[in-house]
Amino acid sequence: MTDADITTGNAADWHAWQESWDRQQEWYMPDREERFRIMLDMVEALVGTAPRVLDLACGTGTITARLLARFPDAVSTGVDLDPALLAIAEGTFAGDERVSLVAADLKDPDWPAKLPYDSYDAVLTATALHWFHSEPLAALYGRVAELVRDGGVFMNADHMIDDTTPRINAAERAQRHARMESGRQEGALDWAEWWQLAAKDPVLAEPTARRFEIYGEHADGDMPSAAWHARVLREKGFGEVRPVWCSPSDTLLLALK
């Protein structure tokens, strides 16, 4: 994809930017859509087809877009700190009264005060919280537990590494990286290249520069096991917690309030 594919003069093609982000993410996670499907299956099973949803660390609004396509009566609040990804989300959902977007730092203990609602049927997040180290992530889970209504759900789809299986982990990683290299040969953009493209775009250049001022280069936090996440979520007030989907490298963990 080139600049010409996603801009017309100074007007960004937000659909094209969404597609570009999806393709970049799928290079890392070819089963990405499957986890979203299961996530929304469980939303329907536990809180119905017209939920009030908090899209946590929403990025470009990937979860919100799939939520509204499947459940037109849903409403979604997206919260993130990234100015560039929020710009894409704002462009994508402009004029849609079902969607509100909030710029907030999830490490700030007061971020829930910026939300339009005091409680949510579901809080959903994917491939985002691995940026957190364990201590601030546990604190975030406590705030999430306060936002989820009784009978509501929290779901996190992310990298959750079990350090007790090092040989399995090494084999999975080697195979995954071999597949990714094959994708590179076919022209797939990686994370860094996608951001280089955004930095050259007349609409996204300024928010992209601010984004790197906030975050710097990509740096992962901790990636504890699904068992760690489940234990902490129970400690923070969720009654039932277990994986509802997993791949060799990732897990979709569901916590029921």
PDB file of C-alpha atoms in Angstrom:
ATOM      1  CA  MET A   1       0.000   0.000   0.000  1.00  0.00           C
ATOM      2  CA  THR A   2       1.232   3.477  -0.879  1.00  0.00           C
ATOM      3  CA  ASP A   3       0.330   7.012   0.136  1.00  0.00           C
ATOM      4  CA  ALA A   4      -1.861   7.275  -2.956  1.00  0.00           C
ATOM      5  CA  ASP A   5      -3.921   4.314  -1.798  1.00  0.00           C
ATOM      6  CA  ILE A   6      -4.993   5.952   1.430  1.00  0.00           C
ATOM      7  CA  THR A   7      -5.130   9.687   0.794  1.00  0.00           C
ATOM      8  CA  THR A   8      -6.800  11.948  -1.700  1.00  0.00           C
ATOM      9  CA  GLY A   9      -5.136  15.328  -1.508  1.00  0.00           C
ATOM     10  CA  ASN A  10      -5.365  16.196   2.179  1.00  0.00           C
ATOM     11  CA  ALA A  11      -8.365  13.927   2.868  1.00  0.00           C
ATOM     12  CA  ALA A  12      -7.625  10.531   4.353  1.00  0.00           C
ATOM     13  CA  ASP A  13      -9.482   7.422   3.237  1.00  0.00           C
ATOM     14  CA  TRP A  14     -10.309   6.095   6.693  1.00  0.00           C
ATOM     15  CA  HIS A  15     -11.606   2.779   5.361  1.00  0.00           C
ATOM     16  CA  ALA A  16      -8.294   2.231   3.577  1.00  0.00           C
ATOM     17  CA  TRP A  17      -6.368   3.062   6.741  1.00  0.00           C
ATOM     18  CA  GLN A  18      -8.484   0.545   8.664  1.00  0.00           C
ATOM     19  CA  GLU A  19      -7.791  -2.090   6.015  1.00  0.00           C
ATOM     20  CA  SER A  20      -4.087  -1.288   6.107  1.00  0.00           C
ATOM     21  CA  TRP A  21      -3.987  -1.637   9.901  1.00  0.00           C
ATOM     22  CA  ASP A  22      -5.873  -4.952   9.718  1.00  0.00           C
ATOM     23  CA  ARG A  23      -3.484  -6.403   7.135  1.00  0.00           C
ATOM     24  CA  GLN A  24      -0.457  -5.348   9.187  1.00  0.00           C
ATOM     25  CA  GLN A  25      -1.889  -6.940  12.329  1.00  0.00           C
ATOM     26  CA  GLU A  26      -2.863 -10.119  10.474  1.00  0.00           C
ATOM     27  CA  TRP A  27       0.749 -10.571   9.428  1.00  0.00           C
ATOM     28  CA  TYR A  28       1.452 -11.193  13.111  1.00  0.00           C
ATOM     29  CA  MET A  29      -1.875 -12.935  13.874  1.00  0.00           C
ATOM     30  CA  PRO A  30      -3.448 -14.782  10.929  1.00  0.00           C
ATOM     31  CA  ASP A  31      -6.277 -16.017  13.192  1.00  0.00           C
ATOM     32  CA  ARG A  32      -7.136 -12.486  14.350  1.00  0.00           C
ATOM     33  CA  GLU A  33     -10.668 -12.510  12.946  1.00  0.00           C
ATOM     34  CA  GLU A  34     -11.417 -15.838  14.618  1.00  0.00           C
ATOM     35  CA  ARG A  35     -10.688 -14.399  18.055  1.00  0.00           C
ATOM     36  CA  PHE A  36     -12.987 -11.453  17.338  1.00  0.00           C
ATOM     37  CA  ARG A  37     -15.739 -13.829  16.256  1.00  0.00           C
ATOM     38  CA  ILE A  38     -15.467 -15.838  19.472  1.00  0.00           C
ATOM     39  CA  MET A  39     -15.324 -12.628  21.514  1.00  0.00           C
ATOM     40  CA  LEU A  40     -18.600 -11.431  20.004  1.00  0.00           C
ATOM     41  CA  ASP A  41     -20.140 -14.900  20.355  1.00  0.00           C
ATOM     42  CA  MET A  42     -19.515 -14.662  24.089  1.00  0.00           C
ATOM     43  CA  VAL A  43     -20.833 -11.095  24.258  1.00  0.00           C
ATOM     44  CA  GLU A  44     -24.079 -12.346  22.727  1.00  0.00           C
ATOM     45  CA  ALA A  45     -24.216 -15.393  24.980  1.00  0.00           C
ATOM     46  CA  LEU A  46     -23.685 -13.465  28.221  1.00  0.00           C
ATOM     47  CA  VAL A  47     -25.025  -9.910  27.733  1.00  0.00           C
ATOM     48  CA  GLY A  48     -27.149 -10.050  24.594  1.00  0.00           C
ATOM     49  CA  THR A  49     -27.245  -8.279  21.247  1.00  0.00           C
ATOM     50  CA  ALA A  50     -27.629  -4.651  22.370  1.00  0.00           C
ATOM     51  CA  PRO A  51     -24.740  -4.246  24.794  1.00  0.00           C
ATOM     52  CA  ARG A  52     -23.059  -1.141  26.119  1.00  0.00           C
ATOM     53  CA  VAL A  53     -19.383  -1.850  25.433  1.00  0.00           C
ATOM     54  CA  LEU A  54     -16.114  -0.292  26.496  1.00  0.00           C
ATOM     55  CA  ASP A  55     -13.489  -0.857  23.796  1.00  0.00           C
ATOM     56  CA  LEU A  56     -10.399  -0.683  25.987  1.00  0.00           C
ATOM     57  CA  ALA A  57      -7.185   0.511  24.291  1.00  0.00           C
ATOM     58  CA  CYS A  58      -9.330   0.723  21.180  1.00  0.00           C
ATOM     59  CA  GLY A  59      -6.687   1.784  18.664  1.00  0.00           C
ATOM     60  CA  THR A  60      -8.342   2.322  15.287  1.00  0.00           C
ATOM     61  CA  GLY A  61     -11.638   0.918  16.608  1.00  0.00           C
ATOM     62  CA  THR A  62     -11.173  -2.616  15.318  1.00  0.00           C
ATOM     63  CA  ILE A  63     -13.395  -4.219  17.957  1.00  0.00           C
ATOM     64  CA  THR A  64     -16.012  -1.462  17.738  1.00  0.00           C
ATOM     65  CA  ALA A  65     -16.311  -1.862  13.962  1.00  0.00           C
ATOM     66  CA  ARG A  66     -16.940  -5.596  14.276  1.00  0.00           C
ATOM     67  CA  LEU A  67     -19.258  -5.109  17.243  1.00  0.00           C
ATOM     68  CA  LEU A  68     -21.523  -2.680  15.373  1.00  0.00           C
ATOM     69  CA  ALA A  69     -21.508  -4.728  12.178  1.00  0.00           C
ATOM     70  CA  ARG A  70     -22.797  -7.720  14.130  1.00  0.00           C
ATOM     71  CA  PHE A  71     -24.950  -5.905  16.699  1.00  0.00           C
ATOM     72  CA  PRO A  72     -26.394  -2.713  15.195  1.00  0.00           C
ATOM     73  CA  ASP A  73     -28.130  -1.830  18.486  1.00  0.00           C
ATOM     74  CA  ALA A  74     -24.892  -1.878  20.488  1.00  0.00           C
ATOM     75  CA  VAL A  75     -23.175   1.269  21.727  1.00  0.00           C
ATOM     76  CA  SER A  76     -19.437   1.565  22.177  1.00  0.00           C
ATOM     77  CA  THR A  77     -17.016   3.802  24.034  1.00  0.00           C
ATOM     78  CA  GLY A  78     -13.476   3.588  22.697  1.00  0.00           C
ATOM     79  CA  VAL A  79     -10.659   4.716  24.958  1.00  0.00           C
ATOM     80  CA  ASP A  80      -7.003   5.080  23.959  1.00  0.00           C
ATOM     81  CA  LEU A  81      -4.062   7.458  24.253  1.00  0.00           C
ATOM     82  CA  ASP A  82      -2.554   7.049  20.775  1.00  0.00           C
ATOM     83  CA  PRO A  83      -3.332  10.240  18.778  1.00  0.00           C
ATOM     84  CA  ALA A  84      -2.797   8.649  15.360  1.00  0.00           C
ATOM     85  CA  LEU A  85      -4.892   5.542  15.936  1.00  0.00           C
ATOM     86  CA  LEU A  86      -7.603   7.657  17.562  1.00  0.00           C
ATOM     87  CA  ALA A  87      -7.573   9.931  14.494  1.00  0.00           C
ATOM     88  CA  ILE A  88      -8.337   6.903  12.321  1.00  0.00           C
ATOM     89  CA  ALA A  89     -11.092   5.834  14.714  1.00  0.00           C
ATOM     90  CA  GLU A  90     -12.560   9.351  14.764  1.00  0.00           C
ATOM     91  CA  GLY A  91     -12.561   9.492  10.972  1.00  0.00           C
ATOM     92  CA  THR A  92     -14.086   6.026  10.694  1.00  0.00           C
ATOM     93  CA  PHE A  93     -16.963   6.596  13.120  1.00  0.00           C
ATOM     94  CA  ALA A  94     -17.636  10.291  12.482  1.00  0.00           C
ATOM     95  CA  GLY A  95     -21.372  10.946  12.754  1.00  0.00           C
ATOM     96  CA  ASP A  96     -22.190   7.559  14.303  1.00  0.00           C
ATOM     97  CA  GLU A  97     -24.042   8.368  17.518  1.00  0.00           C
ATOM     98  CA  ARG A  98     -23.479   4.833  18.794  1.00  0.00           C
ATOM     99  CA  VAL A  99     -19.765   5.529  19.204  1.00  0.00           C
ATOM    100  CA  SER A 100     -17.927   7.856  21.566  1.00  0.00           C
ATOM    101  CA  LEU A 101     -14.145   8.106  21.687  1.00  0.00           C
ATOM    102  CA  VAL A 102     -12.113   9.165  24.710  1.00  0.00           C
ATOM    103  CA  ALA A 103      -8.434  10.101  24.852  1.00  0.00           C
ATOM    104  CA  ALA A 104      -7.064   8.881  28.181  1.00  0.00           C
ATOM    105  CA  ASP A 105      -3.995   7.264  29.682  1.00  0.00           C
ATOM    106  CA  LEU A 106      -4.989   3.879  31.136  1.00  0.00           C
ATOM    107  CA  LYS A 107      -2.131   4.169  33.624  1.00  0.00           C
ATOM    108  CA  ASP A 108      -3.791   7.261  35.113  1.00  0.00           C
ATOM    109  CA  PRO A 109      -5.989   6.055  37.987  1.00  0.00           C
ATOM    110  CA  ASP A 110      -8.602   8.703  37.146  1.00  0.00           C
ATOM    111  CA  TRP A 111      -9.174   7.692  33.503  1.00  0.00           C
ATOM    112  CA  PRO A 112     -12.648   6.168  34.181  1.00  0.00           C
ATOM    113  CA  ALA A 113     -13.930   9.648  35.108  1.00  0.00           C
ATOM    114  CA  LYS A 114     -13.618  10.622  31.429  1.00  0.00           C
ATOM    115  CA  LEU A 115     -16.051   7.928  30.274  1.00  0.00           C
ATOM    116  CA  PRO A 116     -19.653   8.781  29.345  1.00  0.00           C
ATOM    117  CA  TYR A 117     -21.070   5.888  31.412  1.00  0.00           C
ATOM    118  CA  ASP A 118     -20.458   4.619  34.931  1.00  0.00           C
ATOM    119  CA  SER A 119     -20.871   0.963  33.996  1.00  0.00           C
ATOM    120  CA  TYR A 120     -20.701  -1.336  30.989  1.00  0.00           C
ATOM    121  CA  ASP A 121     -22.165  -4.687  29.968  1.00  0.00           C
ATOM    122  CA  ALA A 122     -18.848  -5.688  28.417  1.00  0.00           C
ATOM    123  CA  VAL A 123     -15.280  -4.412  28.411  1.00  0.00           C
ATOM    124  CA  LEU A 124     -13.316  -5.770  25.451  1.00  0.00           C
ATOM    125  CA  THR A 125      -9.663  -5.466  24.474  1.00  0.00           C
ATOM    126  CA  ALA A 126      -7.282  -7.188  22.084  1.00  0.00           C
ATOM    127  CA  THR A 127      -3.533  -7.174  21.507  1.00  0.00           C
ATOM    128  CA  ALA A 128      -2.978  -4.113  23.660  1.00  0.00           C
ATOM    129  CA  LEU A 129      -2.434  -4.847  27.328  1.00  0.00           C
ATOM    130  CA  HIS A 130       0.907  -6.603  26.746  1.00  0.00           C
ATOM    131  CA  TRP A 131       2.261  -3.047  26.732  1.00  0.00           C
ATOM    132  CA  PHE A 132       1.678  -3.020  30.507  1.00  0.00           C
ATOM    133  CA  HIS A 133       3.963  -4.402  33.180  1.00  0.00           C
ATOM    134  CA  SER A 134       2.321  -6.672  35.721  1.00  0.00           C
ATOM    135  CA  GLU A 135       1.812  -4.180  38.555  1.00  0.00           C
ATOM    136  CA  PRO A 136       0.045  -1.450  36.525  1.00  0.00           C
ATOM    137  CA  LEU A 137      -1.908  -4.153  34.661  1.00  0.00           C
ATOM    138  CA  ALA A 138      -3.221  -5.531  37.958  1.00  0.00           C
ATOM    139  CA  ALA A 139      -4.257  -1.993  38.939  1.00  0.00           C
ATOM    140  CA  LEU A 140      -5.996  -1.559  35.588  1.00  0.00           C
ATOM    141  CA  TYR A 141      -7.892  -4.813  36.134  1.00  0.00           C
ATOM    142  CA  GLY A 142      -9.164  -3.411  39.403  1.00  0.00           C
ATOM    143  CA  ARG A 143     -10.575  -0.358  37.631  1.00  0.00           C
ATOM    144  CA  VAL A 144     -12.092  -2.519  34.908  1.00  0.00           C
ATOM    145  CA  ALA A 145     -13.814  -4.646  37.552  1.00  0.00           C
ATOM    146  CA  GLU A 146     -15.469  -1.507  38.927  1.00  0.00           C
ATOM    147  CA  LEU A 147     -16.785  -0.590  35.455  1.00  0.00           C
ATOM    148  CA  VAL A 148     -18.284  -3.973  34.567  1.00  0.00           C
ATOM    149  CA  ARG A 149     -21.836  -4.377  35.879  1.00  0.00           C
ATOM    150  CA  ASP A 150     -22.842  -7.475  37.834  1.00  0.00           C
ATOM    151  CA  GLY A 151     -23.364 -10.201  35.258  1.00  0.00           C
ATOM    152  CA  GLY A 152     -21.213  -8.325  32.747  1.00  0.00           C
ATOM    153  CA  VAL A 153     -18.022  -9.519  31.115  1.00  0.00           C
ATOM    154  CA  PHE A 154     -14.434  -8.537  30.497  1.00  0.00           C
ATOM    155  CA  MET A 155     -12.487 -10.153  27.665  1.00  0.00           C
ATOM    156  CA  ASN A 156      -8.818  -9.780  26.837  1.00  0.00           C
ATOM    157  CA  ALA A 157      -7.312 -11.366  23.719  1.00  0.00           C
ATOM    158  CA  ASP A 158      -3.536 -11.062  23.896  1.00  0.00           C
ATOM    159  CA  HIS A 159      -0.147 -12.712  24.078  1.00  0.00           C
ATOM    160  CA  MET A 160      -0.082 -14.756  27.291  1.00  0.00           C
ATOM    161  CA  ILE A 161       3.147 -16.698  27.678  1.00  0.00           C
ATOM    162  CA  ASP A 162       3.462 -19.815  29.832  1.00  0.00           C
ATOM    163  CA  ASP A 163       7.072 -19.877  31.010  1.00  0.00           C
ATOM    164  CA  THR A 164       6.708 -23.477  32.224  1.00  0.00           C
ATOM    165  CA  THR A 165       6.769 -24.745  28.603  1.00  0.00           C
ATOM    166  CA  PRO A 166      10.002 -23.317  27.121  1.00  0.00           C
ATOM    167  CA  ARG A 167      10.499 -25.948  24.406  1.00  0.00           C
ATOM    168  CA  ILE A 168       6.922 -25.605  23.174  1.00  0.00           C
ATOM    169  CA  ASN A 169       7.280 -21.831  23.244  1.00  0.00           C
ATOM    170  CA  ALA A 170      10.518 -21.925  21.239  1.00  0.00           C
ATOM    171  CA  ALA A 171       9.077 -24.257  18.608  1.00  0.00           C
ATOM    172  CA  GLU A 172       5.928 -22.163  18.229  1.00  0.00           C
ATOM    173  CA  ARG A 173       7.936 -18.977  17.946  1.00  0.00           C
ATOM    174  CA  ALA A 174      10.247 -20.440  15.289  1.00  0.00           C
ATOM    175  CA  GLN A 175       7.331 -21.652  13.193  1.00  0.00           C
ATOM    176  CA  ARG A 176       5.459 -18.353  13.558  1.00  0.00           C
ATOM    177  CA  HIS A 177       8.490 -16.328  12.496  1.00  0.00           C
ATOM    178  CA  ALA A 178       9.088 -18.582   9.503  1.00  0.00           C
ATOM    179  CA  ARG A 179       5.508 -17.967   8.395  1.00  0.00           C
ATOM    180  CA  MET A 180       5.920 -14.245   8.939  1.00  0.00           C
ATOM    181  CA  GLU A 181       9.079 -14.207   6.829  1.00  0.00           C
ATOM    182  CA  SER A 182       7.156 -15.900   4.047  1.00  0.00           C
ATOM    183  CA  GLY A 183       4.559 -13.132   4.314  1.00  0.00           C
ATOM    184  CA  ARG A 184       7.306 -10.531   4.057  1.00  0.00           C
ATOM    185  CA  GLN A 185       8.394 -12.067   0.771  1.00  0.00           C
ATOM    186  CA  GLU A 186       4.847 -11.455  -0.463  1.00  0.00           C
ATOM    187  CA  GLY A 187       4.958  -7.770   0.476  1.00  0.00           C
ATOM    188  CA  ALA A 188       3.373  -7.669   3.943  1.00  0.00           C
ATOM    189  CA  LEU A 189       3.983  -4.514   5.980  1.00  0.00           C
ATOM    190  CA  ASP A 190       5.356  -4.948   9.462  1.00  0.00           C
ATOM    191  CA  TRP A 191       4.556  -2.688  12.427  1.00  0.00           C
ATOM    192  CA  ALA A 192       7.476  -0.305  11.879  1.00  0.00           C
ATOM    193  CA  GLU A 193       6.796   0.049   8.162  1.00  0.00           C
ATOM    194  CA  TRP A 194       3.136   0.803   8.786  1.00  0.00           C
ATOM    195  CA  TRP A 195       4.102   3.644  11.109  1.00  0.00           C
ATOM    196  CA  GLN A 196       6.591   4.958   8.562  1.00  0.00           C
ATOM    197  CA  LEU A 197       3.718   5.146   6.079  1.00  0.00           C
ATOM    198  CA  ALA A 198       1.532   6.972   8.603  1.00  0.00           C
ATOM    199  CA  ALA A 199       4.329   9.464   9.309  1.00  0.00           C
ATOM    200  CA  LYS A 200       4.398  10.444   5.623  1.00  0.00           C
ATOM    201  CA  ASP A 201       0.649  10.962   5.356  1.00  0.00           C
ATOM    202  CA  PRO A 202      -0.471  14.636   5.294  1.00  0.00           C
ATOM    203  CA  VAL A 203      -3.350  13.929   7.697  1.00  0.00           C
ATOM    204  CA  LEU A 204      -1.663  11.485  10.072  1.00  0.00           C
ATOM    205  CA  ALA A 205       1.873  12.890  10.150  1.00  0.00           C
ATOM    206  CA  GLU A 206       1.247  15.273  13.067  1.00  0.00           C
ATOM    207  CA  PRO A 207      -0.666  12.810  15.313  1.00  0.00           C
ATOM    208  CA  THR A 208       1.925  10.149  14.458  1.00  0.00           C
ATOM    209  CA  ALA A 209       4.711  12.450  15.636  1.00  0.00           C
ATOM    210  CA  ARG A 210       2.805  13.058  18.875  1.00  0.00           C
ATOM    211  CA  ARG A 211       2.260   9.329  19.246  1.00  0.00           C
ATOM    212  CA  PHE A 212       6.010   8.658  19.209  1.00  0.00           C
ATOM    213  CA  GLU A 213       6.570  11.477  21.680  1.00  0.00           C
ATOM    214  CA  ILE A 214       4.208   9.659  24.057  1.00  0.00           C
ATOM    215  CA  TYR A 215       5.319   6.069  23.536  1.00  0.00           C
ATOM    216  CA  GLY A 216       8.721   6.127  21.890  1.00  0.00           C
ATOM    217  CA  GLU A 217       9.545   3.017  19.894  1.00  0.00           C
ATOM    218  CA  HIS A 218       7.525  -0.136  20.464  1.00  0.00           C
ATOM    219  CA  ALA A 219       8.390  -1.792  23.775  1.00  0.00           C
ATOM    220  CA  ASP A 220       6.497  -4.686  25.284  1.00  0.00           C
ATOM    221  CA  GLY A 221       5.654  -4.848  28.957  1.00  0.00           C
ATOM    222  CA  ASP A 222       5.179  -8.175  30.674  1.00  0.00           C
ATOM    223  CA  MET A 223       3.340 -11.063  29.050  1.00  0.00           C
ATOM    224  CA  PRO A 224       2.323 -13.288  31.968  1.00  0.00           C
ATOM    225  CA  SER A 225       0.440 -16.541  31.560  1.00  0.00           C
ATOM    226  CA  ALA A 226      -3.313 -16.908  31.245  1.00  0.00           C
ATOM    227  CA  ALA A 227      -3.256 -18.373  34.753  1.00  0.00           C
ATOM    228  CA  TRP A 228      -1.746 -15.143  36.098  1.00  0.00           C
ATOM    229  CA  HIS A 229      -4.413 -13.043  34.372  1.00  0.00           C
ATOM    230  CA  ALA A 230      -7.175 -15.313  35.681  1.00  0.00           C
ATOM    231  CA  ARG A 231      -5.876 -15.193  39.250  1.00  0.00           C
ATOM    232  CA  VAL A 232      -5.579 -11.388  39.272  1.00  0.00           C
ATOM    233  CA  LEU A 233      -9.024 -10.901  37.725  1.00  0.00           C
ATOM    234  CA  ARG A 234     -10.574 -13.091  40.422  1.00  0.00           C
ATOM    235  CA  GLU A 235      -8.720 -11.134  43.090  1.00  0.00           C
ATOM    236  CA  LYS A 236     -10.122  -7.903  41.635  1.00  0.00           C
ATOM    237  CA  GLY A 237     -13.732  -9.066  41.865  1.00  0.00           C
ATOM    238  CA  PHE A 238     -14.636 -11.302  38.926  1.00  0.00           C
ATOM    239  CA  GLY A 239     -16.493 -14.482  39.866  1.00  0.00           C
ATOM    240  CA  GLU A 240     -15.583 -16.786  36.982  1.00  0.00           C
ATOM    241  CA  VAL A 241     -12.566 -16.580  34.687  1.00  0.00           C
ATOM    242  CA  ARG A 242     -11.302 -18.919  31.988  1.00  0.00           C
ATOM    243  CA  PRO A 243      -9.972 -19.013  28.426  1.00  0.00           C
ATOM    244  CA  VAL A 244     -12.664 -19.344  25.757  1.00  0.00           C
ATOM    245  CA  TRP A 245     -10.248 -19.478  22.803  1.00  0.00           C
ATOM    246  CA  CYS A 246      -6.535 -19.935  22.349  1.00  0.00           C
ATOM    247  CA  SER A 247      -3.922 -20.323  19.645  1.00  0.00           C
ATOM    248  CA  PRO A 248      -0.348 -21.565  20.144  1.00  0.00           C
ATOM    249  CA  SER A 249       0.713 -18.037  21.140  1.00  0.00           C
ATOM    250  CA  ASP A 250      -2.410 -16.123  22.215  1.00  0.00           C
ATOM    251  CA  THR A 251      -5.393 -16.494  24.522  1.00  0.00           C
ATOM    252  CA  LEU A 252      -8.863 -14.973  24.725  1.00  0.00           C
ATOM    253  CA  LEU A 253      -9.642 -14.837  28.429  1.00  0.00           C
ATOM    254  CA  LEU A 254     -13.188 -14.206  29.641  1.00  0.00           C
ATOM    255  CA  ALA A 255     -14.003 -12.898  33.112  1.00  0.00           C
ATOM    256  CA  LEU A 256     -17.624 -12.849  34.321  1.00  0.00           C
ATOM    257  CA  LYS A 257     -18.573 -10.381  37.061  1.00  0.00           C
TER     258      LYS A 257
END
